Amino acid sequence: MSNKNLKRIAISTGGGDAPGLNAVIRAATLAALNRGWEVVGIRDGFNGLMFPERYPQGGVVPLTRNTVRGITHLGGTIIGTTNRGNPLRFPVKMPNGEVCEVDRSDELIQRFALHEIDALISVGGDGSLTIANALYQKGLRVIGVPKTIDNDLDQTVITFGFDTAVSFAVDCLDRLHTTAASHGRVMVVEVMGRYAGWIALEAGIAGSADAILIPEIPYDLQSVANKIRERDRSGANFSIVVVAEGARPKGGTVSVLEREAGKAERLGGVGEKVEKELAALTGKETRLVVLGHLLRGGSPTRFDRLIALRFGAAAVRALAEGQNGVMVALDPPTVKYVPLASATHRMKSVPLDGDTILTARDLGICLGD
Ligand code: F6P
């Protein structure tokens, strides 16, 4: 397969920002410019195409060697992103005040044609790649690039953004150890990750946590309290408990902060519950730290920069080869292409029989079960 007909391609970044987005933009832009194609960035996911009137400089901006210079190490995305107003489930207020969701993807397809965009590189997580797949089904040429700090996308060994988030969380755990030890406290640390426990598990193990609670293993706080008491008896007198935002008690539900039409539910609040209950169960001074959006910020690690650059360049190679409807995936030592449809709607959870979980157990880390 080959494709000599491409003249103008677009890049869109959607969903929560993740360190490495700018590296993808730079690599994809340079690889495309080097093939003689024109490149544009769509502002804020697909909003730039859907609502151009909202952008004084235009909803679609040219990406040139100058605009992508010096951005590899920068967090965030120079073209903006959004995780609201999904065009497949666009929220519309009805005359009776109710909000219903409508599919506006046909309109979006027309806007691509209006801007003479021949192909799209869509960089995002499950939500954005589901939109990308729908656009592909409607005839747009699309290549997906997997992004999320949560690492919960199927079909790729890892997503970019995850390594930076875990590295930062480990740094925080190292710092929290000193206060925990000096004051003989229990420090509860809530981390993001949505319905998967990748960040909590990997940061917790690398950061020497004593208990790690993940969505894949509903927890019983009695077992965490026993672990804390055992540590006290052994003379450690402090404990670090890492809680994934999607963790839930045995027989209980996930803690949701907000539900809104056209947007994924916002998780959070479990750390506070765990902090209060552990304080009551152990009688120890307990403190909560919610790392939240700090995990999404900062400069991407060397690992994230490199896979983001590799993903961006691979997306352009895929277009040049005439591929369509596929996502770039990491399959060490190389990158491969998988159908977009196979990567979406299927969350990659932490495997309970995997060696990372076994490592946690062998180290004596309590997983709340
Ligand atoms: O998917 C990335 C993520 O940071 C999740 O870990 C978290 O649940 C969610 O996005 C938070 O979204 P928002 O930026 O809308 O608060």
PDB file of N, CA and C in Angstrom, residues 83-171:
ATOM      1  N   ASN A  83     -12.265  17.373  27.339  1.00  0.00           N
ATOM      2  CA  ASN A  83     -12.940  16.087  27.537  1.00  0.00           C
ATOM      3  C   ASN A  83     -14.441  16.309  27.748  1.00  0.00           C
ATOM      4  N   ARG A  84     -14.950  17.410  27.162  1.00  0.00           N
ATOM      5  CA  ARG A  84     -16.394  17.664  27.180  1.00  0.00           C
ATOM      6  C   ARG A  84     -16.887  17.762  25.739  1.00  0.00           C
ATOM      7  N   GLY A  85     -18.212  17.672  25.587  1.00  0.00           N
ATOM      8  CA  GLY A  85     -18.819  17.912  24.276  1.00  0.00           C
ATOM      9  C   GLY A  85     -18.438  16.888  23.224  1.00  0.00           C
ATOM     10  N   ASN A  86     -18.373  15.604  23.620  1.00  0.00           N
ATOM     11  CA  ASN A  86     -18.124  14.516  22.669  1.00  0.00           C
ATOM     12  C   ASN A  86     -19.084  14.650  21.477  1.00  0.00           C
ATOM     13  N   PRO A  87     -18.568  14.796  20.221  1.00  0.00           N
ATOM     14  CA  PRO A  87     -19.480  14.990  19.075  1.00  0.00           C
ATOM     15  C   PRO A  87     -20.410  13.803  18.817  1.00  0.00           C
ATOM     16  N   LEU A  88     -20.061  12.617  19.358  1.00  0.00           N
ATOM     17  CA  LEU A  88     -20.958  11.462  19.182  1.00  0.00           C
ATOM     18  C   LEU A  88     -22.095  11.489  20.202  1.00  0.00           C
ATOM     19  N   ARG A  89     -21.851  12.176  21.298  1.00  0.00           N
ATOM     20  CA  ARG A  89     -22.857  12.255  22.381  1.00  0.00           C
ATOM     21  C   ARG A  89     -22.939  13.700  22.837  1.00  0.00           C
ATOM     22  N   PHE A  90     -23.249  14.594  21.865  1.00  0.00           N
ATOM     23  CA  PHE A  90     -23.196  16.020  22.161  1.00  0.00           C
ATOM     24  C   PHE A  90     -24.402  16.437  23.025  1.00  0.00           C
ATOM     25  N   PRO A  91     -24.136  17.063  24.192  1.00  0.00           N
ATOM     26  CA  PRO A  91     -25.252  17.404  25.072  1.00  0.00           C
ATOM     27  C   PRO A  91     -26.077  18.589  24.549  1.00  0.00           C
ATOM     28  N   VAL A  92     -27.384  18.397  24.446  1.00  0.00           N
ATOM     29  CA  VAL A  92     -28.275  19.469  23.969  1.00  0.00           C
ATOM     30  C   VAL A  92     -29.388  19.659  24.991  1.00  0.00           C
ATOM     31  N   LYS A  93     -29.611  20.921  25.366  1.00  0.00           N
ATOM     32  CA  LYS A  93     -30.659  21.208  26.351  1.00  0.00           C
ATOM     33  C   LYS A  93     -32.011  21.273  25.633  1.00  0.00           C
ATOM     34  N   MET A  94     -32.976  20.477  26.074  1.00  0.00           N
ATOM     35  CA  MET A  94     -34.299  20.425  25.462  1.00  0.00           C
ATOM     36  C   MET A  94     -35.183  21.531  26.058  1.00  0.00           C
ATOM     37  N   PRO A  95     -36.297  21.887  25.343  1.00  0.00           N
ATOM     38  CA  PRO A  95     -37.176  22.950  25.858  1.00  0.00           C
ATOM     39  C   PRO A  95     -37.688  22.659  27.277  1.00  0.00           C
ATOM     40  N   ASN A  96     -37.805  21.363  27.626  1.00  0.00           N
ATOM     41  CA  ASN A  96     -38.287  21.040  28.980  1.00  0.00           C
ATOM     42  C   ASN A  96     -37.169  21.061  30.027  1.00  0.00           C
ATOM     43  N   GLY A  97     -35.977  21.509  29.606  1.00  0.00           N
ATOM     44  CA  GLY A  97     -34.868  21.626  30.562  1.00  0.00           C
ATOM     45  C   GLY A  97     -34.007  20.373  30.644  1.00  0.00           C
ATOM     46  N   GLU A  98     -34.511  19.267  30.114  1.00  0.00           N
ATOM     47  CA  GLU A  98     -33.721  18.034  30.160  1.00  0.00           C
ATOM     48  C   GLU A  98     -32.556  18.108  29.172  1.00  0.00           C
ATOM     49  N   VAL A  99     -31.466  17.422  29.490  1.00  0.00           N
ATOM     50  CA  VAL A  99     -30.323  17.411  28.572  1.00  0.00           C
ATOM     51  C   VAL A  99     -30.287  16.054  27.869  1.00  0.00           C
ATOM     52  N   CYS A 100     -30.304  16.077  26.524  1.00  0.00           N
ATOM     53  CA  CYS A 100     -30.177  14.788  25.833  1.00  0.00           C
ATOM     54  C   CYS A 100     -28.931  14.825  24.944  1.00  0.00           C
ATOM     55  N   GLU A 101     -28.451  13.641  24.536  1.00  0.00           N
ATOM     56  CA  GLU A 101     -27.206  13.570  23.775  1.00  0.00           C
ATOM     57  C   GLU A 101     -27.491  13.268  22.306  1.00  0.00           C
ATOM     58  N   VAL A 102     -26.897  14.061  21.388  1.00  0.00           N
ATOM     59  CA  VAL A 102     -27.121  13.825  19.957  1.00  0.00           C
ATOM     60  C   VAL A 102     -25.778  13.563  19.255  1.00  0.00           C
ATOM     61  N   ASP A 103     -25.858  12.810  18.143  1.00  0.00           N
ATOM     62  CA  ASP A 103     -24.667  12.479  17.361  1.00  0.00           C
ATOM     63  C   ASP A 103     -24.434  13.563  16.304  1.00  0.00           C
ATOM     64  N   ARG A 104     -23.334  14.311  16.428  1.00  0.00           N
ATOM     65  CA  ARG A 104     -23.042  15.385  15.464  1.00  0.00           C
ATOM     66  C   ARG A 104     -21.845  15.030  14.574  1.00  0.00           C
ATOM     67  N   SER A 105     -21.568  13.734  14.427  1.00  0.00           N
ATOM     68  CA  SER A 105     -20.366  13.353  13.682  1.00  0.00           C
ATOM     69  C   SER A 105     -20.480  13.656  12.182  1.00  0.00           C
ATOM     70  N   ASP A 106     -21.700  13.645  11.614  1.00  0.00           N
ATOM     71  CA  ASP A 106     -21.838  13.968  10.190  1.00  0.00           C
ATOM     72  C   ASP A 106     -21.406  15.410   9.918  1.00  0.00           C
ATOM     73  N   GLU A 107     -21.810  16.277  10.836  1.00  0.00           N
ATOM     74  CA  GLU A 107     -21.417  17.695  10.734  1.00  0.00           C
ATOM     75  C   GLU A 107     -19.892  17.827  10.764  1.00  0.00           C
ATOM     76  N   LEU A 108     -19.296  17.058  11.673  1.00  0.00           N
ATOM     77  CA  LEU A 108     -17.843  17.112  11.831  1.00  0.00           C
ATOM     78  C   LEU A 108     -17.144  16.648  10.542  1.00  0.00           C
ATOM     79  N   ILE A 109     -17.655  15.563   9.957  1.00  0.00           N
ATOM     80  CA  ILE A 109     -17.092  15.056   8.699  1.00  0.00           C
ATOM     81  C   ILE A 109     -17.140  16.148   7.622  1.00  0.00           C
ATOM     82  N   GLN A 110     -18.258  16.871   7.566  1.00  0.00           N
ATOM     83  CA  GLN A 110     -18.389  17.948   6.560  1.00  0.00           C
ATOM     84  C   GLN A 110     -17.339  19.038   6.777  1.00  0.00           C
ATOM     85  N   ARG A 111     -17.054  19.318   8.068  1.00  0.00           N
ATOM     86  CA  ARG A 111     -16.057  20.366   8.357  1.00  0.00           C
ATOM     87  C   ARG A 111     -14.661  19.952   7.894  1.00  0.00           C
ATOM     88  N   PHE A 112     -14.347  18.655   8.004  1.00  0.00           N
ATOM     89  CA  PHE A 112     -13.045  18.190   7.500  1.00  0.00           C
ATOM     90  C   PHE A 112     -12.957  18.453   5.998  1.00  0.00           C
ATOM     91  N   ALA A 113     -14.057  18.175   5.288  1.00  0.00           N
ATOM     92  CA  ALA A 113     -14.082  18.376   3.834  1.00  0.00           C
ATOM     93  C   ALA A 113     -13.939  19.867   3.515  1.00  0.00           C
ATOM     94  N   LEU A 114     -14.641  20.690   4.287  1.00  0.00           N
ATOM     95  CA  LEU A 114     -14.608  22.146   4.094  1.00  0.00           C
ATOM     96  C   LEU A 114     -13.176  22.683   4.182  1.00  0.00           C
ATOM     97  N   HIS A 115     -12.400  22.108   5.095  1.00  0.00           N
ATOM     98  CA  HIS A 115     -11.016  22.562   5.293  1.00  0.00           C
ATOM     99  C   HIS A 115     -10.027  21.780   4.421  1.00  0.00           C
ATOM    100  N   GLU A 116     -10.573  20.972   3.525  1.00  0.00           N
ATOM    101  CA  GLU A 116      -9.740  20.156   2.616  1.00  0.00           C
ATOM    102  C   GLU A 116      -8.684  19.346   3.364  1.00  0.00           C
ATOM    103  N   ILE A 117      -9.124  18.745   4.473  1.00  0.00           N
ATOM    104  CA  ILE A 117      -8.221  17.898   5.260  1.00  0.00           C
ATOM    105  C   ILE A 117      -8.368  16.468   4.746  1.00  0.00           C
ATOM    106  N   ASP A 118      -7.240  15.905   4.299  1.00  0.00           N
ATOM    107  CA  ASP A 118      -7.279  14.564   3.695  1.00  0.00           C
ATOM    108  C   ASP A 118      -7.221  13.452   4.730  1.00  0.00           C
ATOM    109  N   ALA A 119      -6.630  13.738   5.875  1.00  0.00           N
ATOM    110  CA  ALA A 119      -6.476  12.681   6.881  1.00  0.00           C
ATOM    111  C   ALA A 119      -6.318  13.301   8.266  1.00  0.00           C
ATOM    112  N   LEU A 120      -6.636  12.487   9.263  1.00  0.00           N
ATOM    113  CA  LEU A 120      -6.570  12.949  10.667  1.00  0.00           C
ATOM    114  C   LEU A 120      -5.658  12.033  11.482  1.00  0.00           C
ATOM    115  N   ILE A 121      -4.798  12.644  12.297  1.00  0.00           N
ATOM    116  CA  ILE A 121      -4.089  11.879  13.332  1.00  0.00           C
ATOM    117  C   ILE A 121      -4.749  12.278  14.644  1.00  0.00           C
ATOM    118  N   SER A 122      -5.428  11.326  15.252  1.00  0.00           N
ATOM    119  CA  SER A 122      -6.175  11.608  16.470  1.00  0.00           C
ATOM    120  C   SER A 122      -5.410  11.049  17.660  1.00  0.00           C
ATOM    121  N   VAL A 123      -5.005  11.935  18.562  1.00  0.00           N
ATOM    122  CA  VAL A 123      -4.213  11.517  19.715  1.00  0.00           C
ATOM    123  C   VAL A 123      -5.116  11.552  20.938  1.00  0.00           C
ATOM    124  N   GLY A 124      -5.361  10.397  21.542  1.00  0.00           N
ATOM    125  CA  GLY A 124      -6.271  10.411  22.680  1.00  0.00           C
ATOM    126  C   GLY A 124      -6.402   9.073  23.358  1.00  0.00           C
ATOM    127  N   GLY A 125      -7.286   9.053  24.349  1.00  0.00           N
ATOM    128  CA  GLY A 125      -7.586   7.825  25.080  1.00  0.00           C
ATOM    129  C   GLY A 125      -8.822   7.177  24.481  1.00  0.00           C
ATOM    130  N   ASP A 126      -9.472   6.352  25.275  1.00  0.00           N
ATOM    131  CA  ASP A 126     -10.607   5.578  24.765  1.00  0.00           C
ATOM    132  C   ASP A 126     -11.690   6.468  24.145  1.00  0.00           C
ATOM    133  N   GLY A 127     -12.026   7.586  24.822  1.00  0.00           N
ATOM    134  CA  GLY A 127     -13.093   8.476  24.327  1.00  0.00           C
ATOM    135  C   GLY A 127     -12.745   9.052  22.962  1.00  0.00           C
ATOM    136  N   SER A 128     -11.547   9.642  22.840  1.00  0.00           N
ATOM    137  CA  SER A 128     -11.143  10.285  21.577  1.00  0.00           C
ATOM    138  C   SER A 128     -10.978   9.261  20.471  1.00  0.00           C
ATOM    139  N   LEU A 129     -10.445   8.089  20.802  1.00  0.00           N
ATOM    140  CA  LEU A 129     -10.229   7.083  19.760  1.00  0.00           C
ATOM    141  C   LEU A 129     -11.546   6.448  19.323  1.00  0.00           C
ATOM    142  N   THR A 130     -12.547   6.453  20.198  1.00  0.00           N
ATOM    143  CA  THR A 130     -13.878   5.983  19.791  1.00  0.00           C
ATOM    144  C   THR A 130     -14.473   6.972  18.782  1.00  0.00           C
ATOM    145  N   ILE A 131     -14.266   8.266  19.022  1.00  0.00           N
ATOM    146  CA  ILE A 131     -14.731   9.282  18.063  1.00  0.00           C
ATOM    147  C   ILE A 131     -13.966   9.093  16.743  1.00  0.00           C
ATOM    148  N   ALA A 132     -12.643   8.887  16.862  1.00  0.00           N
ATOM    149  CA  ALA A 132     -11.811   8.712  15.663  1.00  0.00           C
ATOM    150  C   ALA A 132     -12.309   7.516  14.851  1.00  0.00           C
ATOM    151  N   ASN A 133     -12.661   6.439  15.537  1.00  0.00           N
ATOM    152  CA  ASN A 133     -13.126   5.238  14.840  1.00  0.00           C
ATOM    153  C   ASN A 133     -14.460   5.511  14.134  1.00  0.00           C
ATOM    154  N   ALA A 134     -15.330   6.285  14.778  1.00  0.00           N
ATOM    155  CA  ALA A 134     -16.624   6.621  14.158  1.00  0.00           C
ATOM    156  C   ALA A 134     -16.391   7.469  12.897  1.00  0.00           C
ATOM    157  N   LEU A 135     -15.406   8.380  12.951  1.00  0.00           N
ATOM    158  CA  LEU A 135     -15.111   9.220  11.779  1.00  0.00           C
ATOM    159  C   LEU A 135     -14.537   8.356  10.647  1.00  0.00           C
ATOM    160  N   TYR A 136     -13.718   7.388  11.029  1.00  0.00           N
ATOM    161  CA  TYR A 136     -13.165   6.448  10.037  1.00  0.00           C
ATOM    162  C   TYR A 136     -14.301   5.664   9.375  1.00  0.00           C
ATOM    163  N   GLN A 137     -15.255   5.199  10.204  1.00  0.00           N
ATOM    164  CA  GLN A 137     -16.401   4.429   9.666  1.00  0.00           C
ATOM    165  C   GLN A 137     -17.193   5.276   8.661  1.00  0.00           C
ATOM    166  N   LYS A 138     -17.144   6.600   8.864  1.00  0.00           N
ATOM    167  CA  LYS A 138     -17.896   7.482   7.962  1.00  0.00           C
ATOM    168  C   LYS A 138     -17.066   7.957   6.776  1.00  0.00           C
ATOM    169  N   GLY A 139     -15.878   7.388   6.617  1.00  0.00           N
ATOM    170  CA  GLY A 139     -15.123   7.656   5.389  1.00  0.00           C
ATOM    171  C   GLY A 139     -13.889   8.532   5.543  1.00  0.00           C
ATOM    172  N   LEU A 140     -13.632   9.057   6.748  1.00  0.00           N
ATOM    173  CA  LEU A 140     -12.427   9.885   6.914  1.00  0.00           C
ATOM    174  C   LEU A 140     -11.205   8.969   7.067  1.00  0.00           C
ATOM    175  N   ARG A 141     -10.078   9.404   6.511  1.00  0.00           N
ATOM    176  CA  ARG A 141      -8.840   8.634   6.703  1.00  0.00           C
ATOM    177  C   ARG A 141      -8.274   8.991   8.081  1.00  0.00           C
ATOM    178  N   VAL A 142      -8.109   8.002   8.949  1.00  0.00           N
ATOM    179  CA  VAL A 142      -7.745   8.279  10.352  1.00  0.00           C
ATOM    180  C   VAL A 142      -6.672   7.317  10.869  1.00  0.00           C
ATOM    181  N   ILE A 143      -5.729   7.871  11.609  1.00  0.00           N
ATOM    182  CA  ILE A 143      -4.767   7.052  12.362  1.00  0.00           C
ATOM    183  C   ILE A 143      -4.844   7.510  13.823  1.00  0.00           C
ATOM    184  N   GLY A 144      -4.917   6.572  14.754  1.00  0.00           N
ATOM    185  CA  GLY A 144      -4.987   6.903  16.179  1.00  0.00           C
ATOM    186  C   GLY A 144      -3.637   6.754  16.864  1.00  0.00           C
ATOM    187  N   VAL A 145      -3.435   7.563  17.888  1.00  0.00           N
ATOM    188  CA  VAL A 145      -2.225   7.468  18.723  1.00  0.00           C
ATOM    189  C   VAL A 145      -2.680   7.376  20.182  1.00  0.00           C
ATOM    190  N   PRO A 146      -2.269   6.318  20.892  1.00  0.00           N
ATOM    191  CA  PRO A 146      -2.777   6.093  22.252  1.00  0.00           C
ATOM    192  C   PRO A 146      -2.109   6.961  23.310  1.00  0.00           C
ATOM    193  N   LYS A 147      -2.931   7.711  24.012  1.00  0.00           N
ATOM    194  CA  LYS A 147      -2.456   8.609  25.076  1.00  0.00           C
ATOM    195  C   LYS A 147      -3.298   8.413  26.320  1.00  0.00           C
ATOM    196  N   THR A 148      -2.724   8.298  27.448  1.00  0.00           N
ATOM    197  CA  THR A 148      -3.409   8.489  28.728  1.00  0.00           C
ATOM    198  C   THR A 148      -2.461   8.163  29.874  1.00  0.00           C
ATOM    199  N   ILE A 149      -2.518   8.999  30.909  1.00  0.00           N
ATOM    200  CA  ILE A 149      -1.702   8.681  32.092  1.00  0.00           C
ATOM    201  C   ILE A 149      -2.216   7.403  32.746  1.00  0.00           C
ATOM    202  N   ASP A 150      -3.488   7.027  32.462  1.00  0.00           N
ATOM    203  CA  ASP A 150      -4.106   5.881  33.152  1.00  0.00           C
ATOM    204  C   ASP A 150      -3.575   4.532  32.671  1.00  0.00           C
ATOM    205  N   ASN A 151      -2.982   4.494  31.477  1.00  0.00           N
ATOM    206  CA  ASN A 151      -2.460   3.261  30.856  1.00  0.00           C
ATOM    207  C   ASN A 151      -3.542   2.187  30.698  1.00  0.00           C
ATOM    208  N   ASP A 152      -4.789   2.578  30.512  1.00  0.00           N
ATOM    209  CA  ASP A 152      -5.876   1.586  30.495  1.00  0.00           C
ATOM    210  C   ASP A 152      -6.354   1.250  29.079  1.00  0.00           C
ATOM    211  N   LEU A 153      -5.539   1.622  28.056  1.00  0.00           N
ATOM    212  CA  LEU A 153      -5.941   1.310  26.682  1.00  0.00           C
ATOM    213  C   LEU A 153      -5.454  -0.068  26.277  1.00  0.00           C
ATOM    214  N   ASP A 154      -6.358  -0.830  25.707  1.00  0.00           N
ATOM    215  CA  ASP A 154      -6.028  -2.184  25.283  1.00  0.00           C
ATOM    216  C   ASP A 154      -5.166  -2.131  24.006  1.00  0.00           C
ATOM    217  N   GLN A 155      -4.491  -3.202  23.711  1.00  0.00           N
ATOM    218  CA  GLN A 155      -3.753  -3.402  22.457  1.00  0.00           C
ATOM    219  C   GLN A 155      -2.409  -2.687  22.371  1.00  0.00           C
ATOM    220  N   THR A 156      -2.056  -1.901  23.382  1.00  0.00           N
ATOM    221  CA  THR A 156      -0.713  -1.319  23.397  1.00  0.00           C
ATOM    222  C   THR A 156      -0.109  -1.643  24.759  1.00  0.00           C
ATOM    223  N   VAL A 157       1.168  -1.985  24.761  1.00  0.00           N
ATOM    224  CA  VAL A 157       1.807  -2.363  26.024  1.00  0.00           C
ATOM    225  C   VAL A 157       1.766  -1.186  26.997  1.00  0.00           C
ATOM    226  N   ILE A 158       1.898   0.009  26.459  1.00  0.00           N
ATOM    227  CA  ILE A 158       1.891   1.191  27.329  1.00  0.00           C
ATOM    228  C   ILE A 158       1.402   2.406  26.540  1.00  0.00           C
ATOM    229  N   THR A 159       0.824   3.367  27.230  1.00  0.00           N
ATOM    230  CA  THR A 159       0.450   4.640  26.605  1.00  0.00           C
ATOM    231  C   THR A 159       1.452   5.691  27.085  1.00  0.00           C
ATOM    232  N   PHE A 160       1.670   6.732  26.287  1.00  0.00           N
ATOM    233  CA  PHE A 160       2.589   7.767  26.789  1.00  0.00           C
ATOM    234  C   PHE A 160       1.841   8.622  27.815  1.00  0.00           C
ATOM    235  N   GLY A 161       2.592   9.167  28.755  1.00  0.00           N
ATOM    236  CA  GLY A 161       2.001   9.946  29.854  1.00  0.00           C
ATOM    237  C   GLY A 161       2.024   9.155  31.153  1.00  0.00           C
ATOM    238  N   PHE A 162       1.916   7.827  31.028  1.00  0.00           N
ATOM    239  CA  PHE A 162       1.865   6.958  32.206  1.00  0.00           C
ATOM    240  C   PHE A 162       3.174   7.010  32.983  1.00  0.00           C
ATOM    241  N   ASP A 163       4.292   6.896  32.284  1.00  0.00           N
ATOM    242  CA  ASP A 163       5.589   6.847  32.961  1.00  0.00           C
ATOM    243  C   ASP A 163       5.851   8.134  33.748  1.00  0.00           C
ATOM    244  N   THR A 164       5.472   9.271  33.140  1.00  0.00           N
ATOM    245  CA  THR A 164       5.685  10.559  33.828  1.00  0.00           C
ATOM    246  C   THR A 164       4.814  10.624  35.085  1.00  0.00           C
ATOM    247  N   ALA A 165       3.562  10.172  34.962  1.00  0.00           N
ATOM    248  CA  ALA A 165       2.645  10.213  36.107  1.00  0.00           C
ATOM    249  C   ALA A 165       3.165   9.324  37.240  1.00  0.00           C
ATOM    250  N   VAL A 166       3.609   8.127  36.888  1.00  0.00           N
ATOM    251  CA  VAL A 166       4.100   7.198  37.921  1.00  0.00           C
ATOM    252  C   VAL A 166       5.383   7.752  38.552  1.00  0.00           C
ATOM    253  N   SER A 167       6.267   8.302  37.720  1.00  0.00           N
ATOM    254  CA  SER A 167       7.539   8.833  38.252  1.00  0.00           C
ATOM    255  C   SER A 167       7.275   9.950  39.254  1.00  0.00           C
ATOM    256  N   PHE A 168       6.309  10.822  38.897  1.00  0.00           N
ATOM    257  CA  PHE A 168       5.987  11.924  39.817  1.00  0.00           C
ATOM    258  C   PHE A 168       5.389  11.383  41.114  1.00  0.00           C
ATOM    259  N   ALA A 169       4.483  10.402  40.998  1.00  0.00           N
ATOM    260  CA  ALA A 169       3.850   9.833  42.196  1.00  0.00           C
ATOM    261  C   ALA A 169       4.895   9.194  43.109  1.00  0.00           C
ATOM    262  N   VAL A 170       5.883   8.540  42.502  1.00  0.00           N
ATOM    263  CA  VAL A 170       6.946   7.905  43.302  1.00  0.00           C
ATOM    264  C   VAL A 170       7.737   8.981  44.050  1.00  0.00           C
ATOM    265  N   ASP A 171       8.030  10.072  43.362  1.00  0.00           N
ATOM    266  CA  ASP A 171       8.748  11.177  43.991  1.00  0.00           C
ATOM    267  C   ASP A 171       7.950  11.684  45.206  1.00  0.00           C
TER     268      ASP A 171
END
